[in-house]
PDB file of C-alpha atoms in Angstrom:
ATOM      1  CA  UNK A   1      55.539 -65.045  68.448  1.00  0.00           C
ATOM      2  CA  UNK A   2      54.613 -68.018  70.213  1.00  0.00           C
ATOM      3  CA  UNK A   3      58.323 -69.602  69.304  1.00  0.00           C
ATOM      4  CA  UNK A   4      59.436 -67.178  71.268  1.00  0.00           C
ATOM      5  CA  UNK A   5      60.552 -65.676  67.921  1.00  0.00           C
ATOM      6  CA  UNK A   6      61.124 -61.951  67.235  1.00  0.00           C
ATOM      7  CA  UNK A   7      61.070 -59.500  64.455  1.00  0.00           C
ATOM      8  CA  UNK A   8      64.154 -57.248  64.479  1.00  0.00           C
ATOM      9  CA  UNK A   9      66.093 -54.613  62.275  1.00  0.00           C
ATOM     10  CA  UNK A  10      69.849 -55.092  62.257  1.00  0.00           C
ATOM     11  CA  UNK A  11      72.693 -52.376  62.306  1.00  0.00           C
ATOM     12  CA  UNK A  12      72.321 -52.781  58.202  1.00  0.00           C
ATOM     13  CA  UNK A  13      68.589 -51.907  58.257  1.00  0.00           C
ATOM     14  CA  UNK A  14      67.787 -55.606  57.211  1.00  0.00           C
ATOM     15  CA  UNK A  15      64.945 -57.756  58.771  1.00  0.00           C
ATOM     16  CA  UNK A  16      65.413 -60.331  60.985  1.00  0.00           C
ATOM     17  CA  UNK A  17      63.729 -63.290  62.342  1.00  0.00           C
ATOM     18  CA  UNK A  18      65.737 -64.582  65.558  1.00  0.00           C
ATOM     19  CA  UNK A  19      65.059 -67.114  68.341  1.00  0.00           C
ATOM     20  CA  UNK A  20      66.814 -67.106  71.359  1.00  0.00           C
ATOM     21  CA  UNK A  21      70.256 -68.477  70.018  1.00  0.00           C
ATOM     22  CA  UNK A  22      70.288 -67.938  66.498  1.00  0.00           C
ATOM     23  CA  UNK A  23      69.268 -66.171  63.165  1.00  0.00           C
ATOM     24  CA  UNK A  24      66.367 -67.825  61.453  1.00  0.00           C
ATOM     25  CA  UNK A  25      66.658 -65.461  58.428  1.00  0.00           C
ATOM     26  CA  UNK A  26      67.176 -62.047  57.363  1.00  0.00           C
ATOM     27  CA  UNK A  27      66.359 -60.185  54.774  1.00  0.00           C
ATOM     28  CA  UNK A  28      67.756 -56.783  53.596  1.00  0.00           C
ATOM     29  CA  UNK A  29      64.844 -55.354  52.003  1.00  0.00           C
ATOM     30  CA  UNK A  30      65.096 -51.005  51.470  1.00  0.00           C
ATOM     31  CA  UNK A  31      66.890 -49.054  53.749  1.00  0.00           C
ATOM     32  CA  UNK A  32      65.230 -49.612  56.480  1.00  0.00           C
ATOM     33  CA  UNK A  33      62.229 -51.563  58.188  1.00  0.00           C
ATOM     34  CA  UNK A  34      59.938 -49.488  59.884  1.00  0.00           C
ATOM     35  CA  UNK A  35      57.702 -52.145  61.547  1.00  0.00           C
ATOM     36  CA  UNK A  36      57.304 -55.610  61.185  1.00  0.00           C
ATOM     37  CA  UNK A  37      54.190 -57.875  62.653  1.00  0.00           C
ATOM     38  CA  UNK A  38      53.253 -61.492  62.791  1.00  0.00           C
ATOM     39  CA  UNK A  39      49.607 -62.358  61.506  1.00  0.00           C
ATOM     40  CA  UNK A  40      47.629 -64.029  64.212  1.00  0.00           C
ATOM     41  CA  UNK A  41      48.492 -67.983  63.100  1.00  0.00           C
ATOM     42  CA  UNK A  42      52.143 -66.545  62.757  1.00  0.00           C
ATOM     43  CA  UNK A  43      52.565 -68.058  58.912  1.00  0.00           C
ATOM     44  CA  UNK A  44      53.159 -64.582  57.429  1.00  0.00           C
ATOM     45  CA  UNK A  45      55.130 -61.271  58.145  1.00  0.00           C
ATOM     46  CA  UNK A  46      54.349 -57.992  56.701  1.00  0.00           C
ATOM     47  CA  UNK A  47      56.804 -55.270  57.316  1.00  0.00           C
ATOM     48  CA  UNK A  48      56.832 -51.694  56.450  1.00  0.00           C
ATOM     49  CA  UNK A  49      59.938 -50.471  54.560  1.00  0.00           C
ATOM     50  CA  UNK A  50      61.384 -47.154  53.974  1.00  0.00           C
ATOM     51  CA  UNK A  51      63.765 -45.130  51.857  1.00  0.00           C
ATOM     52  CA  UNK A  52      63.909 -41.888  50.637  1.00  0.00           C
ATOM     53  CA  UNK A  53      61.957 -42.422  47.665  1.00  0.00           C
ATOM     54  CA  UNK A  54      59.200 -44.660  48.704  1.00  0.00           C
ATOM     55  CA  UNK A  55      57.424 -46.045  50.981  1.00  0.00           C
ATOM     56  CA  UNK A  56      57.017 -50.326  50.191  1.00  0.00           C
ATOM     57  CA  UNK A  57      55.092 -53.126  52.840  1.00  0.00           C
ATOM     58  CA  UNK A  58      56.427 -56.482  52.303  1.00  0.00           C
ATOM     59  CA  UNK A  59      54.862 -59.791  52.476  1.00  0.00           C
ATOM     60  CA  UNK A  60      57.026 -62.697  53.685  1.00  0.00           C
ATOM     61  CA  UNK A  61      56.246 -66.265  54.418  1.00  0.00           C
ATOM     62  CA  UNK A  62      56.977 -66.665  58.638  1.00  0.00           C
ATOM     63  CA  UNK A  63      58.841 -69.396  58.426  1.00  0.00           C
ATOM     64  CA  UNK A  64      61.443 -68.984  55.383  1.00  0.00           C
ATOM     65  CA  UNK A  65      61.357 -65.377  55.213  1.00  0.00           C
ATOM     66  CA  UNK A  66      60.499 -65.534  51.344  1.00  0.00           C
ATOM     67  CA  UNK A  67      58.982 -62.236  50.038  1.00  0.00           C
ATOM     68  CA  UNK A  68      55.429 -62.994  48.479  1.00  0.00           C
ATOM     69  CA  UNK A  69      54.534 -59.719  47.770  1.00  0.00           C
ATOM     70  CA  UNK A  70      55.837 -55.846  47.506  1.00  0.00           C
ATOM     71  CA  UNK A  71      52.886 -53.305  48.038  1.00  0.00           C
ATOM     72  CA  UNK A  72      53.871 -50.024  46.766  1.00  0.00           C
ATOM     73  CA  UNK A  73      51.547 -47.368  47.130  1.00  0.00           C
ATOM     74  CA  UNK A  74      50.391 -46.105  43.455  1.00  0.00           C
ATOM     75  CA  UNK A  75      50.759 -42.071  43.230  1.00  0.00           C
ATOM     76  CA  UNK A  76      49.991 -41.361  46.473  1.00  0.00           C
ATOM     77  CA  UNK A  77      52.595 -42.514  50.131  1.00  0.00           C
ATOM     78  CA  UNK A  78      51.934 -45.008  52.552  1.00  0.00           C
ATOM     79  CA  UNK A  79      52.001 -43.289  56.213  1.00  0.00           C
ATOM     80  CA  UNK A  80      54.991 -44.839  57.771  1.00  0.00           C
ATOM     81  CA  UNK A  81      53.803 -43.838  61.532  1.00  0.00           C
ATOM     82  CA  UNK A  82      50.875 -45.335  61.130  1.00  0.00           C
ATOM     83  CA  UNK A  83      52.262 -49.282  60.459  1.00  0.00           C
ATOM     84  CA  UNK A  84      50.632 -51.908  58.736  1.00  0.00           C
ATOM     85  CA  UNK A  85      48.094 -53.974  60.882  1.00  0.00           C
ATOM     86  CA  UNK A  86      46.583 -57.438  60.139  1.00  0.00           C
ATOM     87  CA  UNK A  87      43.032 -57.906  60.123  1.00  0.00           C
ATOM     88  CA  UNK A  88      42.933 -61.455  60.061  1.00  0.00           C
ATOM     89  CA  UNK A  89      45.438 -64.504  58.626  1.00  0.00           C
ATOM     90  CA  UNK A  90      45.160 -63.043  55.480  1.00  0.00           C
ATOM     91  CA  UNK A  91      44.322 -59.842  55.185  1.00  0.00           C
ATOM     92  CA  UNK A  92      46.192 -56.545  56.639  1.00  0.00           C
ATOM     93  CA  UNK A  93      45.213 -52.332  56.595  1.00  0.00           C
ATOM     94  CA  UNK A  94      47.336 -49.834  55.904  1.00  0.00           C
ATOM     95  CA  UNK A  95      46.685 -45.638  55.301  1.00  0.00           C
ATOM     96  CA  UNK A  96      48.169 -44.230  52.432  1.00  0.00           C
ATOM     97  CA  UNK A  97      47.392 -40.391  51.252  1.00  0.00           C
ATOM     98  CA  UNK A  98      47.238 -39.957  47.376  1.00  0.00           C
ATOM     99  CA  UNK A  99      44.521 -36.953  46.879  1.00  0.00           C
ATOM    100  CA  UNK A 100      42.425 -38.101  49.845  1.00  0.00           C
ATOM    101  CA  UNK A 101      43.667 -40.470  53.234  1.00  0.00           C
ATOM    102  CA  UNK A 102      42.678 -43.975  52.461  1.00  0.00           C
ATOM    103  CA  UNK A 103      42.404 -47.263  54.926  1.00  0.00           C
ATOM    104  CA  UNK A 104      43.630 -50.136  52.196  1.00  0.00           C
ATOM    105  CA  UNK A 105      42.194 -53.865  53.470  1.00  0.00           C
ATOM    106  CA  UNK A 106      44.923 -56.487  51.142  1.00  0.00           C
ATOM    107  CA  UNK A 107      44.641 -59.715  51.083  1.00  0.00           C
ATOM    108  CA  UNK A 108      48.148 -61.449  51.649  1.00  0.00           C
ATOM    109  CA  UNK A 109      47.769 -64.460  49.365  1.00  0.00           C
ATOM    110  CA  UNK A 110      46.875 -62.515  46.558  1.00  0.00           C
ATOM    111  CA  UNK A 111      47.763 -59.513  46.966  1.00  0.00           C
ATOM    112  CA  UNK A 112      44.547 -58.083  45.786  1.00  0.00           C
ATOM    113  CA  UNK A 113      43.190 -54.677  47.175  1.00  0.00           C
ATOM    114  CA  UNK A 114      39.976 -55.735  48.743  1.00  0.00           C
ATOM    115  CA  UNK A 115      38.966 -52.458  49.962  1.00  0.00           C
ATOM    116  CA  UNK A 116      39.580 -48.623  49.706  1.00  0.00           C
ATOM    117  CA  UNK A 117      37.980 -46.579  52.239  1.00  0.00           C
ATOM    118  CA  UNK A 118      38.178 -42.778  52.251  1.00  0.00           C
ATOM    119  CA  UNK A 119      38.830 -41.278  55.823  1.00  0.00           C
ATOM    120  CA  UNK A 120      38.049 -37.454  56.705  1.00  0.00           C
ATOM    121  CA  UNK A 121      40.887 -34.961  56.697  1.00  0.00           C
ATOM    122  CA  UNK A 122      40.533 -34.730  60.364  1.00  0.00           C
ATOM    123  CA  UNK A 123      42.566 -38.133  60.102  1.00  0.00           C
ATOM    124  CA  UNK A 124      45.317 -36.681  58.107  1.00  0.00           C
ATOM    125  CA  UNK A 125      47.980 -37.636  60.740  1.00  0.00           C
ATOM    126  CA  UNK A 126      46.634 -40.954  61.827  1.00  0.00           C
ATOM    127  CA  UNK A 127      47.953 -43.851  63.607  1.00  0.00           C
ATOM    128  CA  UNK A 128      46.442 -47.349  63.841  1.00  0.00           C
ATOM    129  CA  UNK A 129      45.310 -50.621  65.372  1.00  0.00           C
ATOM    130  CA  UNK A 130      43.702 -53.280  64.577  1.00  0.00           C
ATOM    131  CA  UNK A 131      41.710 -56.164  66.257  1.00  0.00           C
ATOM    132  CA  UNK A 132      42.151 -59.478  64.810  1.00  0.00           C
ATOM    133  CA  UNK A 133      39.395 -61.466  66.766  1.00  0.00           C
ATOM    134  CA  UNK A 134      36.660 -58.900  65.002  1.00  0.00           C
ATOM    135  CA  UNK A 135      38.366 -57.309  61.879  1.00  0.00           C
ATOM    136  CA  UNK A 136      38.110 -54.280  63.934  1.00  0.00           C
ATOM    137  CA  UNK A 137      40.229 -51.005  63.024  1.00  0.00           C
ATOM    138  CA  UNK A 138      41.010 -48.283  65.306  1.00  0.00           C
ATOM    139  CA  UNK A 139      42.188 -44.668  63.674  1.00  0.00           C
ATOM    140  CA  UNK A 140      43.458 -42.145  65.809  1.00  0.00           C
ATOM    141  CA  UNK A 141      41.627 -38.527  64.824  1.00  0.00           C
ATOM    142  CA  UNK A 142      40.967 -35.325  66.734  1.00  0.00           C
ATOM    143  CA  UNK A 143      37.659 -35.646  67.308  1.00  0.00           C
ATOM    144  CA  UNK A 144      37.255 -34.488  71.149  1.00  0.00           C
ATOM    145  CA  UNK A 145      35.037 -36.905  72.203  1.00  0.00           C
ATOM    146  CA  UNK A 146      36.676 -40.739  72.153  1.00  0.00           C
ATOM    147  CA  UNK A 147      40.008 -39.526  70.203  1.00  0.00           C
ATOM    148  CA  UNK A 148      39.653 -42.373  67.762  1.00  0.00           C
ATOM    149  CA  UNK A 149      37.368 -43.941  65.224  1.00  0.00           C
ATOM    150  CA  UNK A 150      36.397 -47.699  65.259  1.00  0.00           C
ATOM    151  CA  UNK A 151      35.848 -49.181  62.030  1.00  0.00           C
ATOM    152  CA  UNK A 152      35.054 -52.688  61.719  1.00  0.00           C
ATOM    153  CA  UNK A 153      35.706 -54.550  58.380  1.00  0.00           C
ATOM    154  CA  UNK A 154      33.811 -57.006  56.786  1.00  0.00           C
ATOM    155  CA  UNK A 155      36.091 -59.644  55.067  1.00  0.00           C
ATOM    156  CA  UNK A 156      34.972 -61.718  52.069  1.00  0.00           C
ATOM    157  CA  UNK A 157      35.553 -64.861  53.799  1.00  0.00           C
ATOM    158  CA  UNK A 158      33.608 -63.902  57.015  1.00  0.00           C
ATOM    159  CA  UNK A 159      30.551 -65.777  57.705  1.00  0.00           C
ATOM    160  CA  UNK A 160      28.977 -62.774  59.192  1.00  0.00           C
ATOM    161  CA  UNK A 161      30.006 -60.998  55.686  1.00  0.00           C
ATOM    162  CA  UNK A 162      28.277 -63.367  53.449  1.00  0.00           C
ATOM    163  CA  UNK A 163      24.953 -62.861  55.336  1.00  0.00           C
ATOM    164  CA  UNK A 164      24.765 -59.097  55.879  1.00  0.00           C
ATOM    165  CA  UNK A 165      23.194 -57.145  53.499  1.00  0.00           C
ATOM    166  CA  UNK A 166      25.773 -54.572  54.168  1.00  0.00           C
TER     167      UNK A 166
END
């Protein structure tokens, strides 16, 4: 971050917020943290966490590495390639498969699901990115042409949101 700050996972599989001479916190969450990512004004952390049962993304405040909230997905997996990406402060994506791939928008605060958008089988096996400056999602598919699709969210507290029609 801009602390000069980073996210690691120890030899344990726990998370780890570290500056250049010590440990700031650490967490041991599942068995071990896939991914973990700074929102843009660097007050929250969401990090992807696996073990052999599920799939969980964790919510925890920057700066005292409190969990907020545990996202579990419902009957269906999270894709743990893929990683979680925030869309803005507040809000992050994530694809999970239950009987169709899904791109979840949550709002970190609540914790509400603010959208569910169903994505074509071609992007079963999808990796993401995400564009904080526009809300703008990029999926990895087959399709010959660009090798991606661009997506770009509208979020409730968007000014642009509240005036579209869309």
């Amino acid at each position: 971050n801009s602390k000069f700050q980073i996210l690691t996972r120890s030899k344990n599989g726990s998370l780890r917020l570290s500056d250049q001479k010590t440990t700031l916190w650490e967490k041991k969450l599942l068995s071990r943290s896939l991914c973990g990512r700074f929102c843009p004004a660097e007050t929250f952390v969401i990090s992807m966490q696996e073990n052999w049962f599920k799939t969980a993304i964790y919510v925890l405040d920057a700066f005292s590495g409190e969990t907020l909230h545990v996202f579990v997905a419902g009957s269906g997996r999270w894709w743990p390639y893929s990683n979680c990406e925030f869309l803005s402060d507040e809000e992050f994506v994530v694809i999970c498969e239950d009987c169709v791939v899904q791109l979840h928008v949550f709002n970190v605060k609540s914790g509400d699901l603010l959208s569910n958008l169903p994505l074509s089988d071609l992007l079963r096996d999808s990796c993401l990115a995400a564009s904080p400056c526009k809300s703008l999602v990029a999926i990895s598919s087959s399709d010959p042409k660009h090798g991606y699709e661009l997506i770009q969210v509208r979020l409730p507290g968007d000014e642009e949101s509240r005036r579209s029609k869309w």
